[in-house]
PDB file of C-alpha atoms in Angstrom:
ATOM      1  CA  MET E 214     -15.992  45.157   8.259  1.00 76.00           C
ATOM      2  CA  PRO E 215     -12.686  46.512   9.628  1.00 77.00           C
ATOM      3  CA  ASP E 216     -11.554  49.838   8.170  1.00 80.00           C
ATOM      4  CA  VAL E 217      -8.397  48.188   6.853  1.00 77.00           C
ATOM      5  CA  PHE E 218     -10.659  46.140   4.565  1.00 76.00           C
ATOM      6  CA  GLY E 219     -12.757  49.088   3.388  1.00 77.00           C
ATOM      7  CA  GLY E 220     -15.161  49.446   6.294  1.00 84.00           C
ATOM      8  CA  GLY E 221     -17.928  47.463   4.615  1.00 85.00           C
ATOM      9  CA  GLY E 222     -19.188  50.232   2.373  1.00 87.00           C
ATOM     10  CA  ASP E 223     -18.257  48.656  -0.958  1.00 89.00           C
ATOM     11  CA  PRO E 224     -20.407  45.627  -1.846  1.00 90.00           C
ATOM     12  CA  VAL E 225     -18.009  44.529  -4.588  1.00 90.00           C
ATOM     13  CA  ALA E 226     -15.010  44.629  -2.218  1.00 87.00           C
ATOM     14  CA  ASN E 227     -17.056  42.865   0.483  1.00 89.00           C
ATOM     15  CA  ARG E 228     -17.941  40.051  -1.909  1.00 91.00           C
ATOM     16  CA  LYS E 229     -14.357  39.694  -3.143  1.00 91.00           C
ATOM     17  CA  LEU E 230     -13.008  39.574   0.405  1.00 89.00           C
ATOM     18  CA  SER E 231     -15.647  37.011   1.413  1.00 89.00           C
ATOM     19  CA  GLU E 232     -14.735  34.813  -1.540  1.00 94.00           C
ATOM     20  CA  VAL E 233     -11.023  35.040  -0.707  1.00 92.00           C
ATOM     21  CA  VAL E 234     -11.729  34.037   2.907  1.00 90.00           C
ATOM     22  CA  VAL E 235     -13.879  31.051   1.888  1.00 92.00           C
ATOM     23  CA  ASP E 236     -11.406  29.938  -0.794  1.00 95.00           C
ATOM     24  CA  THR E 237      -8.487  30.198   1.639  1.00 92.00           C
ATOM     25  CA  LEU E 238     -10.306  28.184   4.310  1.00 92.00           C
ATOM     26  CA  ALA E 239     -11.242  25.554   1.706  1.00 93.00           C
ATOM     27  CA  GLU E 240      -7.609  25.299   0.576  1.00 94.00           C
ATOM     28  CA  PHE E 241      -6.469  24.957   4.183  1.00 93.00           C
ATOM     29  CA  HIS E 242      -9.095  22.297   4.852  1.00 91.00           C
ATOM     30  CA  ALA E 243      -7.896  20.331   1.799  1.00 93.00           C
ATOM     31  CA  VAL E 244      -4.335  19.989   3.146  1.00 93.00           C
ATOM     32  CA  LYS E 245      -3.660  16.441   4.276  1.00 92.00           C
ATOM     33  CA  PRO E 246      -2.262  16.576   7.831  1.00 92.00           C
ATOM     34  CA  GLU E 247       0.475  14.084   6.972  1.00 92.00           C
ATOM     35  CA  ASP E 248       1.649  16.358   4.129  1.00 93.00           C
ATOM     36  CA  ALA E 249       2.170  19.124   6.704  1.00 92.00           C
ATOM     37  CA  ASP E 250       3.964  16.809   9.171  1.00 93.00           C
ATOM     38  CA  LEU E 251       0.877  16.880  11.413  1.00 92.00           C
ATOM     39  CA  ALA E 252      -0.250  13.257  11.130  1.00 88.00           C
ATOM     40  CA  ASP E 253       0.056  12.779  14.895  1.00 89.00           C
ATOM     41  CA  LEU E 254      -2.081  15.814  15.746  1.00 87.00           C
ATOM     42  CA  GLY E 255      -5.217  15.065  17.738  1.00 86.00           C
ATOM     43  CA  ARG E 256      -7.289  11.885  17.707  1.00 87.00           C
ATOM     44  CA  PRO E 257      -9.073  11.879  14.343  1.00 86.00           C
ATOM     45  CA  GLU E 258     -10.100   8.205  14.291  1.00 87.00           C
ATOM     46  CA  GLY E 259     -13.606   7.838  15.650  1.00 89.00           C
ATOM     47  CA  PHE E 260     -14.096  11.605  16.054  1.00 89.00           C
ATOM     48  CA  LEU E 261     -17.654  11.669  14.725  1.00 91.00           C
ATOM     49  CA  GLU E 262     -18.698   8.709  16.878  1.00 93.00           C
ATOM     50  CA  ARG E 263     -17.231  10.368  19.992  1.00 93.00           C
ATOM     51  CA  GLN E 264     -19.062  13.604  19.203  1.00 93.00           C
ATOM     52  CA  VAL E 265     -22.477  12.102  18.467  1.00 95.00           C
ATOM     53  CA  THR E 266     -22.491   9.605  21.315  1.00 95.00           C
ATOM     54  CA  GLY E 267     -21.275  12.389  23.613  1.00 96.00           C
ATOM     55  CA  TRP E 268     -24.189  14.603  22.557  1.00 94.00           C
ATOM     56  CA  ALA E 269     -26.611  11.750  23.255  1.00 94.00           C
ATOM     57  CA  ARG E 270     -25.075  11.055  26.695  1.00 95.00           C
ATOM     58  CA  ARG E 271     -25.186  14.751  27.620  1.00 96.00           C
ATOM     59  CA  TRP E 272     -28.808  14.978  26.520  1.00 94.00           C
ATOM     60  CA  ASP E 273     -29.728  11.966  28.644  1.00 94.00           C
ATOM     61  CA  ALA E 274     -27.887  13.410  31.641  1.00 96.00           C
ATOM     62  CA  ALA E 275     -29.288  16.939  31.302  1.00 94.00           C
ATOM     63  CA  LYS E 276     -32.952  16.393  30.469  1.00 93.00           C
ATOM     64  CA  HIS E 277     -35.317  17.384  33.234  1.00 93.00           C
ATOM     65  CA  GLU E 278     -38.606  16.565  31.536  1.00 94.00           C
ATOM     66  CA  ASP E 279     -39.837  14.200  28.844  1.00 93.00           C
ATOM     67  CA  ASN E 280     -39.182  15.318  25.299  1.00 95.00           C
ATOM     68  CA  PRO E 281     -39.980  12.461  22.910  1.00 96.00           C
ATOM     69  CA  LEU E 282     -38.884  14.424  19.856  1.00 96.00           C
ATOM     70  CA  ALA E 283     -35.436  15.137  21.329  1.00 95.00           C
ATOM     71  CA  ASP E 284     -35.143  11.485  22.397  1.00 95.00           C
ATOM     72  CA  GLU E 285     -36.043  10.372  18.874  1.00 96.00           C
ATOM     73  CA  LEU E 286     -33.521  12.783  17.347  1.00 95.00           C
ATOM     74  CA  SER E 287     -30.805  11.586  19.701  1.00 94.00           C
ATOM     75  CA  ARG E 288     -31.476   7.954  18.760  1.00 95.00           C
ATOM     76  CA  TRP E 289     -31.620   8.836  15.050  1.00 97.00           C
ATOM     77  CA  LEU E 290     -28.264  10.635  15.192  1.00 95.00           C
ATOM     78  CA  VAL E 291     -26.617   7.618  16.801  1.00 94.00           C
ATOM     79  CA  ASP E 292     -28.362   5.074  14.554  1.00 96.00           C
ATOM     80  CA  THR E 293     -27.685   6.841  11.241  1.00 96.00           C
ATOM     81  CA  MET E 294     -24.203   8.142  11.957  1.00 93.00           C
ATOM     82  CA  PRO E 295     -21.924   7.880   8.915  1.00 90.00           C
ATOM     83  CA  LEU E 296     -18.297   6.850   9.142  1.00 87.00           C
ATOM     84  CA  SER E 297     -15.912   9.640  10.072  1.00 84.00           C
ATOM     85  CA  PRO E 298     -14.392  11.302   7.019  1.00 83.00           C
ATOM     86  CA  ARG E 299     -10.636  11.569   6.612  1.00 85.00           C
ATOM     87  CA  ALA E 300      -8.886  13.838   9.071  1.00 86.00           C
ATOM     88  CA  SER E 301      -8.409  17.409   7.914  1.00 87.00           C
ATOM     89  CA  LEU E 302      -7.015  20.629   9.268  1.00 88.00           C
ATOM     90  CA  LEU E 303      -9.430  23.196  10.616  1.00 85.00           C
ATOM     91  CA  HIS E 304      -8.741  26.773  11.657  1.00 83.00           C
ATOM     92  CA  ASN E 305     -10.634  26.950  14.921  1.00 82.00           C
ATOM     93  CA  ASP E 306     -10.592  30.739  15.346  1.00 85.00           C
ATOM     94  CA  TRP E 307     -10.803  32.293  11.908  1.00 82.00           C
ATOM     95  CA  ARG E 308     -11.852  35.868  11.379  1.00 78.00           C
ATOM     96  CA  LEU E 309     -10.534  38.677   9.217  1.00 75.00           C
ATOM     97  CA  ASP E 310      -7.963  39.862  11.726  1.00 70.00           C
ATOM     98  CA  ASN E 311      -6.677  36.410  12.664  1.00 71.00           C
TER      99      ASN E 311
END
């Protein structure tokens, strides 16, 4: 814990700070991109599908020995993939001093 936030020695202060951080990130995540004039940011449609199929492709390309369990998991992830949720904002480098 940075000194500016008490150095970590006070469990009550640590808990309060942790709750403020989580609440703030949750509030940020709840902002609709279009409400912040960010509707054209990124490529949110199909994000989950691109991620999961990319993981499966990289696994297939990188494996150097048989691993039936990993193959089964890869197939399961692709086969049971839910629809992508609505786009949301995400702070990609959060920490107490950022």
